[in-house]
PDB file of C-alpha atoms and ligand atoms in Angstrom:
ATOM      1  CA  MET O  17     -42.603-148.844 -26.572  1.00 47.00           C
ATOM      2  CA  SER O  18     -43.024-145.288 -24.931  1.00 50.00           C
ATOM      3  CA  LEU O  19     -44.919-143.101 -26.983  1.00 50.00           C
ATOM      4  CA  SER O  20     -44.827-139.116 -26.827  1.00 52.00           C
ATOM      5  CA  ARG O  21     -47.768-136.971 -25.995  1.00 50.00           C
ATOM      6  CA  GLU O  22     -48.775-136.408 -29.346  1.00 53.00           C
ATOM      7  CA  GLN O  23     -48.210-139.705 -30.638  1.00 54.00           C
ATOM      8  CA  MET O  24     -50.775-140.595 -27.818  1.00 46.00           C
ATOM      9  CA  LEU O  25     -53.365-138.331 -28.801  1.00 48.00           C
ATOM     10  CA  VAL O  26     -52.999-139.545 -32.561  1.00 54.00           C
ATOM     11  CA  GLU O  27     -53.097-143.049 -31.474  1.00 55.00           C
ATOM     12  CA  MET O  28     -56.680-141.713 -29.528  1.00 55.00           C
ATOM     13  CA  GLY O  29     -57.464-140.160 -33.342  1.00 51.00           C
ATOM     14  CA  ILE O  30     -57.496-136.533 -31.164  1.00 51.00           C
ATOM     15  CA  THR O  31     -55.554-134.031 -33.513  1.00 48.00           C
ATOM     16  CA  PRO O  32     -55.083-131.490 -33.401  1.00 40.00           C
ATOM     17  CA  ILE O  33     -54.862-131.336 -29.480  1.00 41.00           C
ATOM     18  CA  TRP O  34     -58.200-129.964 -28.071  1.00 38.00           C
ATOM     19  CA  VAL O  35     -58.048-127.402 -25.435  1.00 37.00           C
ATOM     20  CA  LEU O  36     -61.196-126.565 -23.581  1.00 37.00           C
ATOM     21  CA  ARG O  37     -61.767-122.559 -23.426  1.00 38.00           C
ATOM     22  CA  ASP O  38     -61.347-122.760 -19.702  1.00 40.00           C
ATOM     23  CA  GLU O  39     -58.685-125.734 -19.616  1.00 39.00           C
ATOM     24  CA  ALA O  40     -55.053-124.355 -18.988  1.00 38.00           C
ATOM     25  CA  PRO O  41     -52.373-125.507 -21.514  1.00 37.00           C
ATOM     26  CA  VAL O  42     -50.612-128.604 -20.797  1.00 33.00           C
ATOM     27  CA  GLU O  43     -47.727-128.569 -18.132  1.00 32.00           C
ATOM     28  CA  PRO O  44     -49.283-130.184 -15.394  1.00 32.00           C
ATOM     29  CA  ALA O  45     -47.356-128.788 -12.612  1.00 29.00           C
ATOM     30  CA  ALA O  46     -47.896-125.103 -13.761  1.00 27.00           C
ATOM     31  CA  ALA O  47     -51.766-125.538 -14.364  1.00 26.00           C
ATOM     32  CA  VAL O  48     -52.633-126.296 -10.958  1.00 24.00           C
ATOM     33  CA  SER O  49     -52.529-122.717 -10.141  1.00 24.00           C
ATOM     34  CA  GLN O  50     -54.796-122.145 -12.648  1.00 24.00           C
ATOM     35  CA  VAL O  51     -57.609-124.078 -12.017  1.00 26.00           C
ATOM     36  CA  VAL O  52     -61.143-122.846 -12.811  1.00 27.00           C
ATOM     37  CA  PRO O  53     -64.535-123.867 -11.154  1.00 30.00           C
ATOM     38  CA  ALA O  54     -66.848-125.811 -12.536  1.00 35.00           C
ATOM     39  CA  GLU O  55     -69.156-124.239 -14.397  1.00 35.00           C
ATOM     40  CA  ALA O  56     -72.564-122.913 -12.694  1.00 32.00           C
ATOM     41  CA  GLU O  57     -74.886-125.182 -15.104  1.00 32.00           C
ATOM     42  CA  THR O  58     -72.420-127.893 -13.622  1.00 35.00           C
ATOM     43  CA  ALA O  59     -72.953-127.266  -9.438  1.00 33.00           C
ATOM     44  CA  ALA O  60     -76.712-127.096 -10.231  1.00 32.00           C
ATOM     45  CA  ALA O  61     -76.351-130.990 -11.743  1.00 34.00           C
ATOM     46  CA  VAL O  62     -74.391-132.085  -8.612  1.00 37.00           C
ATOM     47  CA  ALA O  63     -76.143-135.380  -8.020  1.00 36.00           C
ATOM     48  CA  VAL O  64     -75.837-137.227  -4.662  1.00 36.00           C
ATOM     49  CA  VAL O  65     -76.345-140.585  -5.392  1.00 38.00           C
ATOM     50  CA  ALA O  66     -78.332-143.028  -2.919  1.00 34.00           C
ATOM     51  CA  PRO O  67     -76.548-146.525  -2.414  1.00 36.00           C
ATOM     52  CA  ALA O  68     -76.936-149.343  -4.432  1.00 43.00           C
ATOM     53  CA  ALA O  69     -80.945-150.635  -4.240  1.00 42.00           C
ATOM     54  CA  SER O  70     -80.749-154.185  -2.893  1.00 46.00           C
ATOM     55  CA  PRO O  71     -80.816-156.818  -4.885  1.00 45.00           C
ATOM     56  CA  PRO O  72     -84.779-157.837  -5.945  1.00 43.00           C
ATOM     57  CA  ALA O  73     -86.403-160.427  -3.364  1.00 42.00           C
ATOM     58  CA  ASP O  74     -86.765-163.125  -5.130  1.00 42.00           C
ATOM     59  CA  PHE O  75     -82.661-163.162  -5.671  1.00 42.00           C
ATOM     60  CA  ALA O  76     -81.381-165.978  -3.727  1.00 44.00           C
ATOM     61  CA  LEU O  77     -77.537-165.320  -4.495  1.00 49.00           C
ATOM     62  CA  HIS O  78     -76.127-163.212  -2.225  1.00 52.00           C
ATOM     63  CA  PRO O  79     -72.466-162.756  -1.524  1.00 52.00           C
ATOM     64  CA  MET O  80     -72.190-165.136   1.865  1.00 54.00           C
ATOM     65  CA  THR O  81     -70.532-162.436   3.924  1.00 66.00           C
ATOM     66  CA  ALA O  82     -71.056-158.957   4.570  1.00 90.00           C
ATOM     67  CA  VAL O  83     -68.865-157.415   2.035  1.00 95.00           C
ATOM     68  CA  ASP O  84     -68.813-153.614   3.841  1.00 94.00           C
ATOM     69  CA  THR O  85     -66.237-154.478   6.353  1.00 95.00           C
ATOM     70  CA  LEU O  86     -63.920-156.502   4.338  1.00 97.00           C
ATOM     71  CA  ASP O  87     -60.202-155.830   3.974  1.00 97.00           C
ATOM     72  CA  TRP O  88     -58.512-155.982   0.289  1.00 97.00           C
ATOM     73  CA  PRO O  89     -57.276-159.429   0.842  1.00 97.00           C
ATOM     74  CA  GLU O  90     -60.819-160.813   2.229  1.00 97.00           C
ATOM     75  CA  LEU O  91     -62.344-158.832  -0.594  1.00 98.00           C
ATOM     76  CA  ALA O  92     -60.131-160.293  -3.248  1.00 98.00           C
ATOM     77  CA  ARG O  93     -60.467-163.711  -1.795  1.00 97.00           C
ATOM     78  CA  GLN O  94     -64.675-163.145  -1.868  1.00 97.00           C
ATOM     79  CA  VAL O  95     -64.311-162.234  -5.286  1.00 98.00           C
ATOM     80  CA  THR O  96     -62.398-165.150  -6.355  1.00 97.00           C
ATOM     81  CA  ASP O  97     -64.718-167.528  -4.439  1.00 96.00           C
ATOM     82  CA  CYS O  98     -68.040-165.623  -5.413  1.00 97.00           C
ATOM     83  CA  ARG O  99     -71.032-167.544  -6.611  1.00 96.00           C
ATOM     84  CA  ALA O 100     -73.777-164.547  -5.808  1.00 95.00           C
ATOM     85  CA  CYS O 101     -74.786-164.912  -9.295  1.00 96.00           C
ATOM     86  CA  PRO O 102     -75.105-166.954 -12.391  1.00 96.00           C
ATOM     87  CA  LEU O 103     -72.010-164.984 -14.128  1.00 97.00           C
ATOM     88  CA  CYS O 104     -69.492-167.450 -12.055  1.00 97.00           C
ATOM     89  CA  GLU O 105     -70.651-170.218 -13.986  1.00 96.00           C
ATOM     90  CA  GLN O 106     -68.874-169.883 -17.398  1.00 95.00           C
ATOM     91  CA  ARG O 107     -66.201-167.332 -15.942  1.00 98.00           C
ATOM     92  CA  LYS O 108     -62.442-168.772 -16.318  1.00 98.00           C
ATOM     93  CA  GLN O 109     -62.059-166.318 -13.019  1.00 98.00           C
ATOM     94  CA  ALA O 110     -63.479-163.633 -11.261  1.00 98.00           C
ATOM     95  CA  VAL O 111     -61.566-159.880 -12.250  1.00 98.00           C
ATOM     96  CA  LEU O 112     -61.414-157.638  -9.374  1.00 98.00           C
ATOM     97  CA  GLY O 113     -59.380-154.660 -10.649  1.00 98.00           C
ATOM     98  CA  VAL O 114     -55.854-153.865 -11.315  1.00 98.00           C
ATOM     99  CA  GLY O 115     -53.663-150.787 -10.231  1.00 98.00           C
ATOM    100  CA  ASP O 116     -53.066-148.334  -7.390  1.00 98.00           C
ATOM    101  CA  LEU O 117     -54.681-149.308  -4.073  1.00 98.00           C
ATOM    102  CA  ASN O 118     -54.211-145.177  -3.516  1.00 98.00           C
ATOM    103  CA  PRO O 119     -55.341-143.886  -6.437  1.00 98.00           C
ATOM    104  CA  ASP O 120     -55.894-140.505  -7.503  1.00 98.00           C
ATOM    105  CA  TRP O 121     -58.417-141.911 -10.182  1.00 98.00           C
ATOM    106  CA  LEU O 122     -61.108-144.846 -10.414  1.00 98.00           C
ATOM    107  CA  PHE O 123     -61.976-145.762 -14.052  1.00 98.00           C
ATOM    108  CA  ILE O 124     -65.149-148.420 -14.069  1.00 98.00           C
ATOM    109  CA  GLY O 125     -66.209-150.502 -17.108  1.00 98.00           C
ATOM    110  CA  GLU O 126     -68.312-152.573 -18.131  1.00 98.00           C
ATOM    111  CA  GLY O 127     -67.259-156.725 -17.363  1.00 98.00           C
ATOM    112  CA  PRO O 128     -64.349-158.464 -18.284  1.00 98.00           C
ATOM    113  CA  GLY O 129     -64.510-160.082 -21.932  1.00 97.00           C
ATOM    114  CA  ALA O 130     -62.690-162.904 -23.281  1.00 97.00           C
ATOM    115  CA  GLU O 131     -59.364-161.768 -22.678  1.00 97.00           C
ATOM    116  CA  GLU O 132     -59.855-160.176 -19.473  1.00 98.00           C
ATOM    117  CA  ASP O 133     -61.379-163.449 -18.108  1.00 98.00           C
ATOM    118  CA  ALA O 134     -58.349-165.279 -19.395  1.00 98.00           C
ATOM    119  CA  LYS O 135     -55.708-163.005 -18.020  1.00 98.00           C
ATOM    120  CA  GLY O 136     -57.514-161.922 -14.665  1.00 98.00           C
ATOM    121  CA  GLU O 137     -56.898-158.437 -15.411  1.00 98.00           C
ATOM    122  CA  PRO O 138     -59.474-155.351 -16.828  1.00 98.00           C
ATOM    123  CA  PHE O 139     -59.228-153.901 -19.905  1.00 98.00           C
ATOM    124  CA  VAL O 140     -56.577-155.962 -21.426  1.00 97.00           C
ATOM    125  CA  GLY O 141     -57.952-156.394 -25.239  1.00 94.00           C
ATOM    126  CA  GLN O 142     -58.567-153.663 -28.020  1.00 96.00           C
ATOM    127  CA  ALA O 143     -60.549-151.531 -25.601  1.00 97.00           C
ATOM    128  CA  GLY O 144     -57.719-151.972 -23.149  1.00 97.00           C
ATOM    129  CA  LYS O 145     -55.161-150.207 -25.471  1.00 97.00           C
ATOM    130  CA  LEU O 146     -57.257-147.415 -26.398  1.00 97.00           C
ATOM    131  CA  LEU O 147     -57.865-146.732 -22.435  1.00 98.00           C
ATOM    132  CA  ASP O 148     -54.319-146.657 -21.915  1.00 98.00           C
ATOM    133  CA  ASN O 149     -53.658-144.177 -24.392  1.00 97.00           C
ATOM    134  CA  MET O 150     -56.822-142.260 -22.883  1.00 96.00           C
ATOM    135  CA  LEU O 151     -54.716-142.628 -19.684  1.00 97.00           C
ATOM    136  CA  ALA O 152     -51.437-141.632 -21.344  1.00 97.00           C
ATOM    137  CA  SER O 153     -53.321-138.294 -22.728  1.00 95.00           C
ATOM    138  CA  LEU O 154     -53.428-137.533 -18.819  1.00 95.00           C
ATOM    139  CA  ASP O 155     -49.867-138.465 -18.152  1.00 95.00           C
ATOM    140  CA  ILE O 156     -51.023-141.142 -16.089  1.00 96.00           C
ATOM    141  CA  VAL O 157     -49.583-145.083 -16.718  1.00 96.00           C
ATOM    142  CA  ARG O 158     -51.731-148.180 -15.568  1.00 96.00           C
ATOM    143  CA  GLY O 159     -50.731-149.237 -12.274  1.00 94.00           C
ATOM    144  CA  GLN O 160     -49.713-145.682 -11.080  1.00 96.00           C
ATOM    145  CA  ARG O 161     -52.154-143.194  -9.407  1.00 97.00           C
ATOM    146  CA  VAL O 162     -54.956-145.058 -10.703  1.00 98.00           C
ATOM    147  CA  TYR O 163     -57.216-148.173 -10.487  1.00 98.00           C
ATOM    148  CA  ILE O 164     -59.217-149.460 -12.859  1.00 98.00           C
ATOM    149  CA  ALA O 165     -62.407-151.789 -12.131  1.00 98.00           C
ATOM    150  CA  ASN O 166     -65.415-153.044 -13.857  1.00 98.00           C
ATOM    151  CA  ALA O 167     -69.373-153.221 -12.507  1.00 98.00           C
ATOM    152  CA  VAL O 168     -69.392-156.569 -12.684  1.00 98.00           C
ATOM    153  CA  LYS O 169     -66.441-158.724 -11.975  1.00 98.00           C
ATOM    154  CA  CYS O 170     -67.383-161.844 -14.093  1.00 98.00           C
ATOM    155  CA  ARG O 171     -67.211-162.574 -18.028  1.00 98.00           C
ATOM    156  CA  PRO O 172     -71.094-162.185 -19.137  1.00 98.00           C
ATOM    157  CA  PRO O 173     -71.343-165.056 -21.646  1.00 97.00           C
ATOM    158  CA  ALA O 174     -70.358-163.896 -25.271  1.00 96.00           C
ATOM    159  CA  ASN O 175     -69.632-160.866 -24.009  1.00 94.00           C
ATOM    160  CA  ARG O 176     -73.558-159.377 -23.520  1.00 97.00           C
ATOM    161  CA  THR O 177     -74.194-156.861 -21.500  1.00 97.00           C
ATOM    162  CA  PRO O 178     -74.617-157.794 -17.863  1.00 98.00           C
ATOM    163  CA  GLU O 179     -78.170-157.728 -16.198  1.00 97.00           C
ATOM    164  CA  ALA O 180     -79.612-155.821 -13.647  1.00 96.00           C
ATOM    165  CA  VAL O 181     -79.404-158.844 -11.111  1.00 96.00           C
ATOM    166  CA  GLU O 182     -75.799-159.322 -11.931  1.00 97.00           C
ATOM    167  CA  LEU O 183     -75.247-155.399 -11.363  1.00 98.00           C
ATOM    168  CA  ALA O 184     -76.831-155.463  -7.970  1.00 97.00           C
ATOM    169  CA  ALA O 185     -75.215-158.857  -6.953  1.00 97.00           C
ATOM    170  CA  CYS O 186     -71.677-157.539  -7.646  1.00 97.00           C
ATOM    171  CA  ALA O 187     -72.572-153.776  -6.395  1.00 97.00           C
ATOM    172  CA  PRO O 188     -71.203-154.594  -2.854  1.00 97.00           C
ATOM    173  CA  TYR O 189     -68.031-155.534  -4.705  1.00 98.00           C
ATOM    174  CA  LEU O 190     -67.692-152.137  -6.308  1.00 98.00           C
ATOM    175  CA  GLU O 191     -68.841-150.387  -3.505  1.00 98.00           C
ATOM    176  CA  ARG O 192     -66.354-151.580  -1.227  1.00 98.00           C
ATOM    177  CA  GLN O 193     -63.473-151.020  -3.556  1.00 98.00           C
ATOM    178  CA  ILE O 194     -64.397-147.510  -3.734  1.00 98.00           C
ATOM    179  CA  ALA O 195     -64.718-147.008   0.150  1.00 98.00           C
ATOM    180  CA  LEU O 196     -61.450-148.587   0.564  1.00 98.00           C
ATOM    181  CA  LEU O 197     -59.519-147.006  -2.757  1.00 98.00           C
ATOM    182  CA  LYS O 198     -60.997-143.659  -1.478  1.00 98.00           C
ATOM    183  CA  PRO O 199     -60.118-142.221  -5.455  1.00 98.00           C
ATOM    184  CA  LYS O 200     -60.146-138.630  -5.422  1.00 98.00           C
ATOM    185  CA  ILE O 201     -61.967-138.884  -9.014  1.00 98.00           C
ATOM    186  CA  ILE O 202     -64.053-141.422 -10.557  1.00 98.00           C
ATOM    187  CA  VAL O 203     -64.775-141.903 -14.337  1.00 98.00           C
ATOM    188  CA  LEU O 204     -67.594-143.836 -15.558  1.00 98.00           C
ATOM    189  CA  LEU O 205     -66.685-145.549 -19.070  1.00 98.00           C
ATOM    190  CA  GLY O 206     -70.469-146.369 -20.638  1.00 98.00           C
ATOM    191  CA  LYS O 207     -73.740-147.081 -19.809  1.00 97.00           C
ATOM    192  CA  VAL O 208     -73.922-150.211 -17.897  1.00 98.00           C
ATOM    193  CA  ALA O 209     -71.216-148.605 -15.321  1.00 98.00           C
ATOM    194  CA  VAL O 210     -73.164-145.679 -14.928  1.00 98.00           C
ATOM    195  CA  HIS O 211     -76.406-147.761 -14.449  1.00 97.00           C
ATOM    196  CA  ALA O 212     -74.761-149.379 -11.593  1.00 97.00           C
ATOM    197  CA  LEU O 213     -73.395-146.568  -9.599  1.00 98.00           C
ATOM    198  CA  LEU O 214     -75.744-143.927 -10.608  1.00 98.00           C
ATOM    199  CA  HIS O 215     -78.544-146.228 -11.443  1.00 96.00           C
ATOM    200  CA  ASP O 216     -79.246-143.871 -14.231  1.00 96.00           C
ATOM    201  CA  ASP O 217     -80.262-145.208 -17.771  1.00 92.00           C
ATOM    202  CA  LYS O 218     -80.495-142.056 -19.680  1.00 95.00           C
ATOM    203  CA  ALA O 219     -78.713-142.027 -23.006  1.00 96.00           C
ATOM    204  CA  LEU O 220     -75.030-140.975 -22.465  1.00 96.00           C
ATOM    205  CA  ALA O 221     -75.143-138.071 -24.505  1.00 95.00           C
ATOM    206  CA  ALA O 222     -77.256-136.705 -21.800  1.00 96.00           C
ATOM    207  CA  LEU O 223     -75.478-137.464 -18.737  1.00 97.00           C
ATOM    208  CA  ARG O 224     -72.174-136.350 -19.898  1.00 97.00           C
ATOM    209  CA  GLY O 225     -70.455-132.997 -19.097  1.00 97.00           C
ATOM    210  CA  LYS O 226     -71.865-132.876 -15.484  1.00 98.00           C
ATOM    211  CA  ARG O 227     -70.706-133.547 -12.415  1.00 98.00           C
ATOM    212  CA  TYR O 228     -72.002-136.240 -10.148  1.00 98.00           C
ATOM    213  CA  GLU O 229     -71.158-137.604  -6.766  1.00 98.00           C
ATOM    214  CA  VAL O 230     -70.794-140.999  -4.843  1.00 97.00           C
ATOM    215  CA  ALA O 231     -69.340-141.057  -1.387  1.00 96.00           C
ATOM    216  CA  GLY O 232     -68.418-137.893  -1.396  1.00 97.00           C
ATOM    217  CA  ILE O 233     -66.257-138.274  -4.641  1.00 98.00           C
ATOM    218  CA  PRO O 234     -66.857-136.335  -7.620  1.00 98.00           C
ATOM    219  CA  VAL O 235     -67.826-138.744 -10.675  1.00 98.00           C
ATOM    220  CA  VAL O 236     -67.818-138.075 -14.469  1.00 98.00           C
ATOM    221  CA  VAL O 237     -69.457-140.209 -17.208  1.00 98.00           C
ATOM    222  CA  THR O 238     -67.818-141.049 -20.864  1.00 98.00           C
ATOM    223  CA  TYR O 239     -68.122-143.139 -23.294  1.00 98.00           C
ATOM    224  CA  HIS O 240     -66.756-146.709 -23.213  1.00 98.00           C
ATOM    225  CA  PRO O 241     -63.653-147.227 -25.108  1.00 98.00           C
ATOM    226  CA  ALA O 242     -65.189-150.301 -26.934  1.00 97.00           C
ATOM    227  CA  TYR O 243     -67.927-147.983 -28.263  1.00 98.00           C
ATOM    228  CA  LEU O 244     -65.252-145.258 -29.403  1.00 98.00           C
ATOM    229  CA  LEU O 245     -63.185-147.983 -31.434  1.00 97.00           C
ATOM    230  CA  ARG O 246     -66.643-148.123 -33.450  1.00 97.00           C
ATOM    231  CA  ASN O 247     -67.160-144.316 -33.067  1.00 97.00           C
ATOM    232  CA  LEU O 248     -64.484-142.322 -34.316  1.00 95.00           C
ATOM    233  CA  PRO O 249     -65.658-138.902 -33.941  1.00 95.00           C
ATOM    234  CA  ASP O 250     -66.412-139.257 -30.445  1.00 97.00           C
ATOM    235  CA  LYS O 251     -63.108-139.634 -29.051  1.00 96.00           C
ATOM    236  CA  ALA O 252     -63.270-135.755 -29.167  1.00 97.00           C
ATOM    237  CA  LYS O 253     -65.886-135.720 -26.655  1.00 98.00           C
ATOM    238  CA  ALA O 254     -64.227-138.336 -24.508  1.00 98.00           C
ATOM    239  CA  TRP O 255     -61.333-136.107 -24.737  1.00 97.00           C
ATOM    240  CA  GLU O 256     -63.573-133.341 -23.352  1.00 97.00           C
ATOM    241  CA  ASP O 257     -64.625-135.346 -20.590  1.00 98.00           C
ATOM    242  CA  LEU O 258     -61.223-136.637 -19.263  1.00 98.00           C
ATOM    243  CA  LEU O 259     -60.485-132.497 -19.063  1.00 98.00           C
ATOM    244  CA  PHE O 260     -63.301-132.203 -17.000  1.00 98.00           C
ATOM    245  CA  ALA O 261     -62.496-134.814 -14.929  1.00 98.00           C
ATOM    246  CA  ARG O 262     -59.193-133.665 -14.645  1.00 98.00           C
ATOM    247  CA  ARG O 263     -60.246-130.177 -13.485  1.00 97.00           C
ATOM    248  CA  LEU O 264     -62.923-131.463 -10.568  1.00 97.00           C
ATOM    249  CA  LEU O 265     -59.599-133.808  -9.750  1.00 97.00           C
ATOM    250  CA  ARG O 266     -57.605-130.694  -9.603  1.00 96.00           C
ATOM    251  CA  GLU O 267     -60.279-128.847  -7.458  1.00 93.00           C
ATOM    252  CA  GLN O 268     -60.450-131.942  -5.037  1.00 87.00           C
ATOM    253  CA  MET O 269     -56.472-131.818  -4.717  1.00 88.00           C
ATOM    254  CA  ALA O 270     -55.911-128.011  -4.310  1.00 82.00           C
ATOM    255  CA  PRO O 271     -59.749-126.489  -2.743  1.00 70.00           C
ATOM    256  CA  GLU O 272     -57.855-123.783  -1.368  1.00 64.00           C
ATOM    257  CA  LEU O 273     -55.953-122.417  -4.674  1.00 61.00           C
ATOM    258  CA  PRO O 274     -58.002-119.032  -5.835  1.00 56.00           C
ATOM    259  CA  PHE O 275     -59.625-119.909  -9.224  1.00 50.00           C
TER     260      PHE O 275
HETATM  261  N1  LIG T   6     -64.740-153.812 -21.415  1.00 67.54           N
HETATM  262  C1  LIG T   6     -65.157-153.173 -19.987  1.00 67.54           C
HETATM  263  O1  LIG T   6     -66.000-152.865 -19.903  1.00 67.54           O
HETATM  264  N2  LIG T   6     -64.143-154.040 -19.254  1.00 67.54           N
HETATM  265  C2  LIG T   6     -62.918-154.804 -19.650  1.00 67.54           C
HETATM  266  O2  LIG T   6     -62.487-154.836 -18.912  1.00 67.54           O
HETATM  267  C3  LIG T   6     -62.756-154.973 -20.874  1.00 67.54           C
HETATM  268  C4  LIG T   6     -63.723-154.687 -21.753  1.00 67.54           C
END
């Protein structure tokens, strides 16, 4: 089923359409020439994030092979076979990610749920439907220009929040994905993704609206779609975050254009 943009925004619960004061009205191609600079406070907020901390010394289960030199097939194989943390015990399968291997956008969630564990693809349940609608509102289709991954690749039992040691065990895989994908913008969906990549556990509300940076790539924080399903009014804030991310992406793609 193909939905119009208006229908998609209705689906996301965002009507009337929200347009940021400094955001050019829709029309993607024309809008490129109307890129505006990130606000001064945004520039000041840039944070260059150090590589993930190593797993704790008492953590015996490391990935067997160094991950930072793997190509995609080797990475996929190693994730499939991974036994680096206890999450491997109850998974049906590891879920590496899905999408364009040369993407503009990288969205990172928390970890697979039951449906993702069964299907082997991230965000295929209710939260995934909302994520697809969020993508559609940016004129993006799953699989084109976007890659979707999770902080942990195996389903935590009963969908509990992944623990720090599990995030640390999976961090090399996420870092390698970022290095191979070289996205132009990364969007972190929810607190766990923020914790995994930015090592920051402040409240999400305090983290939104700022530009972070990982491996030279701009990073934006927004709410997790599952949270948005329970907190409908915050969908408008998520829409603002996506517009902010799109502005940063356009700056990446056309830095020479006058603002
Ligand atoms: N929630 C996530 O964070 N990731 C998924 O893949 C599904 C639900």
